[in-house]
XYZ file of C-alpha atoms in Angstrom:
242
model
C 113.298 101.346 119.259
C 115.823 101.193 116.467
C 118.374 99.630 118.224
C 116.147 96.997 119.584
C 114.803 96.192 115.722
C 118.248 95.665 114.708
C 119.432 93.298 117.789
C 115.877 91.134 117.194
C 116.827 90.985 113.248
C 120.415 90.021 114.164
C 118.631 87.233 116.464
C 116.243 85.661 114.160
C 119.536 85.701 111.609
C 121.665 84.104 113.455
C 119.124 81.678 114.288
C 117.837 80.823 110.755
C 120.932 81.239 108.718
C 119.874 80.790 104.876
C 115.723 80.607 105.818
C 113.851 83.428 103.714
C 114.001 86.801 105.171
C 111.250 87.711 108.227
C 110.569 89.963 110.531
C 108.382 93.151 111.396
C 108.953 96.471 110.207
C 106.741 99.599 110.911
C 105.181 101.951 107.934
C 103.473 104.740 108.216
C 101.080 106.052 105.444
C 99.483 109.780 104.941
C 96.032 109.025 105.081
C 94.941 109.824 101.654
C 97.894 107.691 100.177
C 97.004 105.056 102.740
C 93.738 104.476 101.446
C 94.494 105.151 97.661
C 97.983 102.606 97.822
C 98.584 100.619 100.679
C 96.089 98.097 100.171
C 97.775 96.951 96.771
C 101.508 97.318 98.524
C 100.709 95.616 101.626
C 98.481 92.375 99.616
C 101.625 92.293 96.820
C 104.266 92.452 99.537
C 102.365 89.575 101.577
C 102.803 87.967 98.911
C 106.161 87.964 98.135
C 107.646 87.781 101.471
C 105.131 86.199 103.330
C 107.560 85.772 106.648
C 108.076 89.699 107.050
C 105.082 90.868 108.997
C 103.904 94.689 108.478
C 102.227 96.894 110.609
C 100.966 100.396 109.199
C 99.799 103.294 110.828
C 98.163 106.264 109.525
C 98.189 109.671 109.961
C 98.500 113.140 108.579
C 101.755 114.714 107.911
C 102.928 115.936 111.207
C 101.669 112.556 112.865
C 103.964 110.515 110.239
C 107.097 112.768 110.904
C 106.658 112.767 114.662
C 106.339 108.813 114.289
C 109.672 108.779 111.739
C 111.781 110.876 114.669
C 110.383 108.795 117.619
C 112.082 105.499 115.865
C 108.009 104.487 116.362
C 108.182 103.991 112.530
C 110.960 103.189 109.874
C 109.503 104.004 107.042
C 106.614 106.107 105.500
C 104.570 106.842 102.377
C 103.941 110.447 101.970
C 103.972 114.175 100.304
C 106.905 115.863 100.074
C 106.081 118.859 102.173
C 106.923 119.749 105.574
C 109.896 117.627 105.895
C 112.470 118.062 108.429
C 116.081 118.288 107.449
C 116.547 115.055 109.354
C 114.222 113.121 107.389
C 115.268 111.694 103.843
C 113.137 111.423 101.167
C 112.925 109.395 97.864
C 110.420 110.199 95.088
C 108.044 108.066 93.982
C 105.452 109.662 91.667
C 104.101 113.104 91.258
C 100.356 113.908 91.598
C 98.673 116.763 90.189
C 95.693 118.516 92.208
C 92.022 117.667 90.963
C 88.631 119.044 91.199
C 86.043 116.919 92.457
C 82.132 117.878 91.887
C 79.248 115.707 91.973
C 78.234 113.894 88.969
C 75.352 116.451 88.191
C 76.901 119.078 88.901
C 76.784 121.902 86.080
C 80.119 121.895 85.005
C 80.828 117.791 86.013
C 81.125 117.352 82.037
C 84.474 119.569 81.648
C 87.387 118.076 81.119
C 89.275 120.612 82.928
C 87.698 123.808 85.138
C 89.523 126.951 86.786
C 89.648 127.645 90.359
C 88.483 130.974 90.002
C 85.262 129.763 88.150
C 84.184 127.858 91.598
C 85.405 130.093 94.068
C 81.739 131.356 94.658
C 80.792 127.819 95.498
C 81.074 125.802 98.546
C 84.381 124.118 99.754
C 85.084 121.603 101.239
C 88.248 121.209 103.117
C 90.287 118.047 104.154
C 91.270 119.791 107.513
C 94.977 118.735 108.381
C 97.850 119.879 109.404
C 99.930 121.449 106.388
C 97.625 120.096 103.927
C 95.045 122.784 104.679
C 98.066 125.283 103.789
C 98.646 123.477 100.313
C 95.083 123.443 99.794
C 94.954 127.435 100.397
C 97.952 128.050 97.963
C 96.111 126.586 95.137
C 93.737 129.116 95.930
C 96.397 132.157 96.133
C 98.657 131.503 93.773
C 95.455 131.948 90.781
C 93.854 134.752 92.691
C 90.576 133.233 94.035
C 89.318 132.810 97.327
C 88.037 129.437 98.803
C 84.284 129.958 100.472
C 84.669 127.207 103.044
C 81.347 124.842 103.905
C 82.808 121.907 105.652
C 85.899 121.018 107.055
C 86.669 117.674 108.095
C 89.966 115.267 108.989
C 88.183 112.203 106.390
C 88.813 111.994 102.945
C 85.717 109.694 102.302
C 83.635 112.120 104.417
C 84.377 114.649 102.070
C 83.637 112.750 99.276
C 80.470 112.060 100.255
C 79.484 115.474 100.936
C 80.564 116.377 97.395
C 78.937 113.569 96.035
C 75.621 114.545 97.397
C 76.286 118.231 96.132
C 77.277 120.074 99.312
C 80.494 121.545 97.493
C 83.529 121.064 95.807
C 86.741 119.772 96.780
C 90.553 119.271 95.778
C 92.199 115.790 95.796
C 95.449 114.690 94.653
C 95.000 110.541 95.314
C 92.378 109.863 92.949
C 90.945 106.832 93.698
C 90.274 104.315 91.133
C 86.439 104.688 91.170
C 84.177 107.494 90.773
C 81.946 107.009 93.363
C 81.175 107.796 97.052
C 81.602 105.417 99.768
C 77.612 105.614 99.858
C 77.747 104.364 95.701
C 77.105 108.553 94.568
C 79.381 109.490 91.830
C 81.652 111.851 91.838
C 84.042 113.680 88.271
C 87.310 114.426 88.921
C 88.161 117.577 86.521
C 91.951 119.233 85.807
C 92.449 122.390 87.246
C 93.202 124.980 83.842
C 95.793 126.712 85.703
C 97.872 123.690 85.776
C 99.181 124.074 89.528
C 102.429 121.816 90.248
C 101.978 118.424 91.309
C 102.477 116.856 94.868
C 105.577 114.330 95.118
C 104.952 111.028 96.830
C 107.780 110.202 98.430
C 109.348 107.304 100.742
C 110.768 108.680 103.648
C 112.804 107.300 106.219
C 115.538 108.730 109.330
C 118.495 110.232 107.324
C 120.820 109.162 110.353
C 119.180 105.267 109.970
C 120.361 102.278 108.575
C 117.998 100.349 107.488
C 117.096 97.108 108.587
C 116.848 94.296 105.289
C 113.044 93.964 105.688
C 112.747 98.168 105.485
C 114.604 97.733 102.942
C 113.137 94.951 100.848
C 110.107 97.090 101.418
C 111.468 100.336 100.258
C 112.773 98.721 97.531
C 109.236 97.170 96.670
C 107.519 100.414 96.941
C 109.762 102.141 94.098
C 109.094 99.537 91.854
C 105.274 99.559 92.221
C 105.564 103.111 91.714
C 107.547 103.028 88.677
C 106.301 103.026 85.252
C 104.887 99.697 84.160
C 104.934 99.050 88.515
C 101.892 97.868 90.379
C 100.199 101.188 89.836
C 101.043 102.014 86.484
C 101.634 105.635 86.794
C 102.807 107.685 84.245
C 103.431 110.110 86.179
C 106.106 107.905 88.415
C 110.042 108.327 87.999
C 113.010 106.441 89.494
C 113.570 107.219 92.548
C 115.869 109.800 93.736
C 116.323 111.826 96.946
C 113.731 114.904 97.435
């Protein structure tokens, strides 16, 4: 698949010497990121190389590194966990774990709440490979106990069943609203024991070249994840390998 993206780039090169850059290049997105980032990367990038052409696919972390070794994608947008020593990675921005409760829920006013002063309560777990084992670290490493509701593979499902008060959850992707696909709202609250953040990374074949549109794109995703980038977050740093 690699080989025959780089012959079809040297084609449309050779055929349009000095034209903008085009082509099609293949990301790949962890769900949660997908849905928090991608559509302000993919609308920006349209934008300012309209000719390349980008196709995403989601998945959850094993689906994005079994698409990253099949040459079936070139590049990805994910956590740093999980990664095979054949895959590369290049940090983005780090994002601490939250606590999300429904607006009326009793302590939804905190600023910040402990783990262990919810782990009588209802949880509700995003269901995926690895990130269920992240998810149950939290729990271990402050000496609580998760009391698991609901398990499901959709962030938004989730969301809603926390909105409407059927438990609490941990995200790290905080979307830029407070509400519920279904308009309920929803606090996001630190966690007190200050657990370390999840890195975002780009990630990409170690052994691959990369093609110029990749590239361009890889390039464009730092910046929008560096301070004062298309995201704004403080929390994002130059990039570097992970």
């Amino acid at each position: 698949r690699l080989l025959l993206s780089h012959a079809r780039d040297f084609t449309r090169s050779a055929e349009s010497l000095g034209a903008d850059l085009s082509g099609d290049i293949a990301i790949g997105s962890f769900v949660t990121l997908a849905a928090r980032f991608m559509p302000g990367l993919l609308a920006e990038f349209g934008r300012r190389v309209p000719r390349v052409s980008v196709s995403l696919e989601e998945g959850n972390q094993q689906e994005i590194m079994d698409g990253l070794t099949s040459g079936r994608l070139e590049l990805a947008l994910a956590y740093a966990y999980a990664v095979p020593d054949e895959i590369l990675g290049e940090r983005l921005a780090e994002l601490p774990p939250h606590i999300l409760v429904s607006a009326d829920h009793r302590l939804a006013d905190r600023s910040e709440i402990s783990l262990k002063e919810l782990a009588g309560e209802p949880f509700i777990l995003l269901d995926l490979p690895f990130s269920r084992d992240y998810f149950f670290n939290l729990f271990l490493a402050c000496g609580a106990e998760p009391r698991i509701a609901y398990r499901s593979r959709s962030p938004e499902l989730i969301r809603g069943l926390v909105a409407h008060g059927q438990g609490y959850t941990i995200h790290n992707a905080l979307p830029g609203r407070d509400l519920s696909y279904d308009g309920r709202r929803i606090s996001a609250l630190a966690i007190s024991e200050r657990p370390a953040p999840v890195h975002v990374v780009a990630l990409r074949l170690r052994r691959q070249n990369m093609r110029p549109a990749v590239r361009l794109f890889a390039d464009f995703m730092a910046e929008a994840f560096a301070p004062g980038g298309l995201f704004g977050l403080p929390s994002g740093m130059p990039a570097r390998p992970a």
